[in-house]
XYZ file of C-alpha atoms in Angstrom:
275
model
C -21.459 -5.793 19.744
C -19.132 -8.027 17.757
C -17.634 -10.681 19.986
C -14.717 -13.059 19.475
C -15.289 -15.896 21.911
C -12.747 -17.978 23.813
C -11.154 -20.488 21.454
C -11.673 -18.238 18.430
C -9.026 -16.054 16.773
C -9.080 -12.617 15.154
C -6.763 -11.238 12.472
C -6.245 -7.482 12.025
C -4.774 -5.787 8.954
C -4.771 -2.350 7.339
C -3.040 -0.058 4.869
C -2.422 -2.522 2.064
C -3.109 0.213 -0.532
C -3.954 -2.430 -3.108
C -3.714 -1.294 -6.712
C -3.472 -3.246 -9.939
C -0.576 -0.946 -10.855
C 1.414 -2.419 -7.940
C 1.052 -6.180 -8.448
C 4.152 -7.160 -6.492
C 2.948 -5.583 -3.259
C -0.510 -7.003 -3.887
C 0.798 -10.546 -4.304
C 3.081 -10.130 -1.290
C 0.092 -9.148 0.833
C -2.347 -11.728 -0.535
C 0.040 -14.651 -0.027
C 0.612 -13.631 3.593
C -3.029 -12.815 4.258
C -4.402 -16.062 2.842
C -1.904 -18.078 4.862
C -2.623 -16.312 8.165
C -6.398 -16.257 7.627
C -6.654 -20.035 7.319
C -7.239 -20.677 11.017
C -9.120 -17.591 12.232
C -12.792 -16.975 12.928
C -12.728 -13.194 12.420
C -10.920 -10.876 9.998
C -10.864 -7.118 10.585
C -9.631 -4.856 7.771
C -9.073 -1.440 9.351
C -9.038 0.884 6.363
C -7.019 1.737 3.264
C -7.346 -1.723 1.790
C -7.226 0.026 -1.587
C -4.960 2.760 -2.872
C -8.084 4.550 -4.065
C -11.770 3.664 -4.002
C -14.053 6.117 -5.770
C -17.373 4.268 -5.560
C -18.668 0.715 -5.675
C -19.171 0.865 -9.440
C -15.395 0.481 -9.469
C -15.969 -3.237 -8.820
C -17.402 -3.947 -12.270
C -14.523 -2.055 -13.912
C -11.759 -4.078 -12.224
C -9.751 -6.501 -14.387
C -10.688 -10.032 -13.322
C -7.024 -11.043 -13.138
C -5.969 -7.997 -11.096
C -4.960 -7.735 -7.451
C -7.982 -5.709 -6.365
C -10.446 -8.236 -7.785
C -8.415 -11.069 -6.236
C -8.732 -9.481 -2.797
C -12.483 -9.082 -3.195
C -12.741 -12.768 -4.126
C -10.562 -13.718 -1.152
C -12.847 -11.900 1.282
C -15.916 -13.460 -0.323
C -14.371 -16.932 0.017
C -13.630 -16.333 3.697
C -17.176 -15.115 4.324
C -18.627 -18.135 2.523
C -16.502 -20.362 4.756
C -18.119 -18.791 7.820
C -15.401 -16.312 8.772
C -16.763 -12.995 10.058
C -15.190 -10.365 7.779
C -15.367 -6.786 9.049
C -14.150 -3.889 6.921
C -13.615 -0.306 8.054
C -13.243 2.622 5.707
C -9.924 4.484 5.626
C -8.868 7.812 4.197
C -8.214 6.298 0.751
C -11.297 4.106 0.547
C -13.899 6.043 2.537
C -16.378 5.597 -0.331
C -16.712 1.844 0.211
C -20.443 1.059 0.312
C -21.172 4.807 0.242
C -24.521 4.334 -1.480
C -27.611 2.480 -0.274
C -27.600 -0.111 -3.033
C -25.859 -3.449 -3.663
C -22.122 -2.900 -3.794
C -19.070 -3.665 -1.715
C -20.770 -5.591 1.103
C -22.744 -7.766 -1.316
C -19.636 -8.501 -3.405
C -17.509 -9.539 -0.432
C -19.921 -10.784 2.213
C -18.207 -8.323 4.550
C -19.754 -6.326 7.347
C -19.056 -2.586 7.236
C -17.604 -1.377 10.542
C -18.044 2.111 11.988
C -14.949 4.101 12.893
C -14.312 3.719 15.771
C -15.718 0.280 16.545
C -15.765 -1.424 19.954
C -15.591 -5.207 19.944
C -14.923 -7.844 22.587
C -12.314 -10.580 22.450
C -12.932 -13.239 25.080
C -14.652 -10.594 27.200
C -11.925 -7.971 26.751
C -13.108 -4.682 25.199
C -11.001 -3.729 22.169
C -11.341 -0.467 20.267
C -10.684 -0.491 16.517
C -10.055 2.590 14.370
C -8.432 3.483 11.088
C -6.437 6.173 12.858
C -6.757 9.232 10.641
C -9.317 10.883 12.920
C -6.720 10.762 15.715
C -4.241 12.933 13.780
C -5.900 16.042 15.148
C -2.825 18.284 14.791
C -3.164 18.035 11.000
C -5.962 20.575 10.859
C -5.884 20.891 7.067
C -6.527 17.173 6.626
C -9.187 17.104 9.344
C -11.080 19.890 7.568
C -11.064 17.892 4.326
C -12.039 14.717 6.174
C -15.070 16.381 7.725
C -16.159 17.823 4.385
C -15.667 14.589 2.425
C -17.747 12.581 4.920
C -20.852 14.698 4.333
C -23.733 13.321 2.307
C -23.722 16.386 0.031
C -20.026 16.057 -0.869
C -20.294 12.335 -1.536
C -23.475 12.667 -3.575
C -21.880 15.323 -5.801
C -18.667 13.334 -6.207
C -20.397 10.028 -6.962
C -22.556 11.737 -9.603
C -19.450 12.182 -11.761
C -18.440 9.504 -14.300
C -16.122 6.808 -12.938
C -13.170 7.914 -15.086
C -13.449 11.480 -13.791
C -13.556 10.296 -10.191
C -10.482 8.144 -10.736
C -8.620 11.072 -12.288
C -9.603 13.286 -9.360
C -8.362 10.661 -6.892
C -5.004 10.460 -8.673
C -4.648 14.239 -8.636
C -5.549 14.434 -4.948
C -3.043 11.707 -4.094
C -0.280 13.492 -6.012
C -1.108 16.744 -4.232
C -1.075 14.979 -0.869
C 2.324 13.386 -1.509
C 3.734 16.768 -2.512
C 2.372 18.411 0.627
C 3.994 15.740 2.826
C 7.437 16.872 1.691
C 7.067 20.179 3.521
C 4.722 19.152 6.330
C 5.979 18.555 9.848
C 6.216 14.791 10.402
C 4.828 15.146 13.911
C 1.422 16.406 12.814
C 0.925 13.325 10.634
C 1.043 11.069 13.696
C -1.790 10.572 16.158
C -2.256 13.043 18.987
C -1.611 11.387 22.383
C -4.412 13.467 23.893
C -6.834 12.351 21.163
C -5.864 8.713 21.750
C -6.382 8.920 25.514
C -9.683 10.750 25.133
C -11.039 8.211 22.654
C -10.020 5.217 24.761
C -11.529 6.788 27.865
C -14.749 7.633 26.023
C -15.172 4.032 24.840
C -13.820 2.515 28.088
C -11.217 0.414 26.302
C -7.658 -0.226 27.434
C -6.651 -1.729 24.085
C -6.689 0.214 20.801
C -5.747 -1.194 17.378
C -5.361 1.162 14.415
C -3.393 1.814 11.242
C -3.021 4.871 8.992
C 0.233 6.353 10.305
C 2.567 3.713 8.791
C 4.436 3.690 12.116
C 3.987 0.089 13.318
C 4.554 -0.282 17.030
C 3.216 -1.442 20.363
C 2.747 1.484 22.743
C 2.037 1.243 26.458
C 0.272 4.204 28.012
C -1.931 5.278 30.898
C -5.614 6.038 30.408
C -7.758 7.121 33.362
C -4.893 6.119 35.634
C -4.746 2.538 34.330
C -2.346 0.658 32.067
C -3.406 0.577 28.422
C -2.017 -0.525 25.069
C -2.033 0.873 21.543
C -1.064 -1.336 18.617
C -0.299 0.348 15.283
C -0.529 -1.835 12.179
C 2.095 -1.669 9.404
C 1.552 -0.549 5.843
C 2.528 -2.927 3.028
C 5.404 -2.529 0.563
C 6.945 -5.523 -1.212
C 10.036 -3.566 -2.271
C 10.985 -3.102 1.388
C 9.601 -6.447 2.568
C 7.293 -4.448 4.792
C 3.891 -5.474 6.068
C 2.299 -7.458 8.841
C -0.863 -8.158 10.785
C -1.972 -8.714 14.357
C -3.389 -11.982 15.664
C -5.469 -12.154 18.842
C -6.008 -15.591 20.349
C -6.376 -16.987 23.880
C -5.898 -13.624 25.587
C -2.708 -12.763 23.684
C -2.283 -10.264 20.846
C 0.848 -10.015 18.743
C 2.421 -9.584 15.302
C 2.250 -12.111 12.485
C 3.758 -11.791 9.035
C 6.689 -9.627 7.913
C 6.653 -6.881 10.555
C 9.521 -4.375 10.328
C 12.315 -5.531 12.650
C 12.447 -5.577 15.548
C 8.827 -6.706 15.755
C 7.098 -6.100 19.100
C 6.639 -9.089 21.372
C 3.142 -10.534 21.840
C 1.323 -9.155 24.883
C -1.520 -10.144 27.163
C -4.676 -8.168 26.434
C -5.687 -5.862 29.307
C -9.004 -6.178 31.103
C -11.708 -3.507 31.176
C -11.273 -0.382 33.300
C -11.309 -1.280 36.971
C -10.623 -4.922 36.070
C -14.234 -5.517 35.021
């Protein structure tokens, strides 16, 4: 299990949706990220780092002066400095390191994290997730998610030329944005029952996730005990929106440009039963 020891610090971020076509948001994120990552021992990227990732051969096609390539170099520099960099796939970049050959992990020095992933911070169990699997009321999306995670689907998709995959991703994104206009907002948020069940299954009283673009600090009860759920912000330079979480010395709280009013830092809860 990944462990952040006493005296170390962990930075959590997600939903940057980096794309060379959106350089302002990319620069806004990178400037904040590089500043906050200077004094941490662990960085956890919890999905949707990229607006679209259609296979690791995308790396060689990136413009060297673009935002996406700059982020890859930034992660590699952190890893070379000894920072543990963990990256989780999201719904937009679930094809990161999808093939058993040198690719994303080799380019960045990052460790690919399962979703969900249980870590410890100074002995406190913390559950990490992207968050899309918790939106169980959106049955149409969950059906696609299950299909797109199969080896057969990914093998067939990755067999297509890069340009075709990129065009397909753009079309799917446009279709998704159109569908959101008529979809009930509630089903695009996490299900409270799914959250409680997952936290109970993994015996964690602290969950950190992204995906929903609804940054907040929620307090809840799981198995009759106090628990916390932190939701990371998405990034948008036009709205000055973004932010990360920093965990250090038993405290977890927002850093960077969180939407106001930003939640106050909070003490991390112990394991179930105080263990």
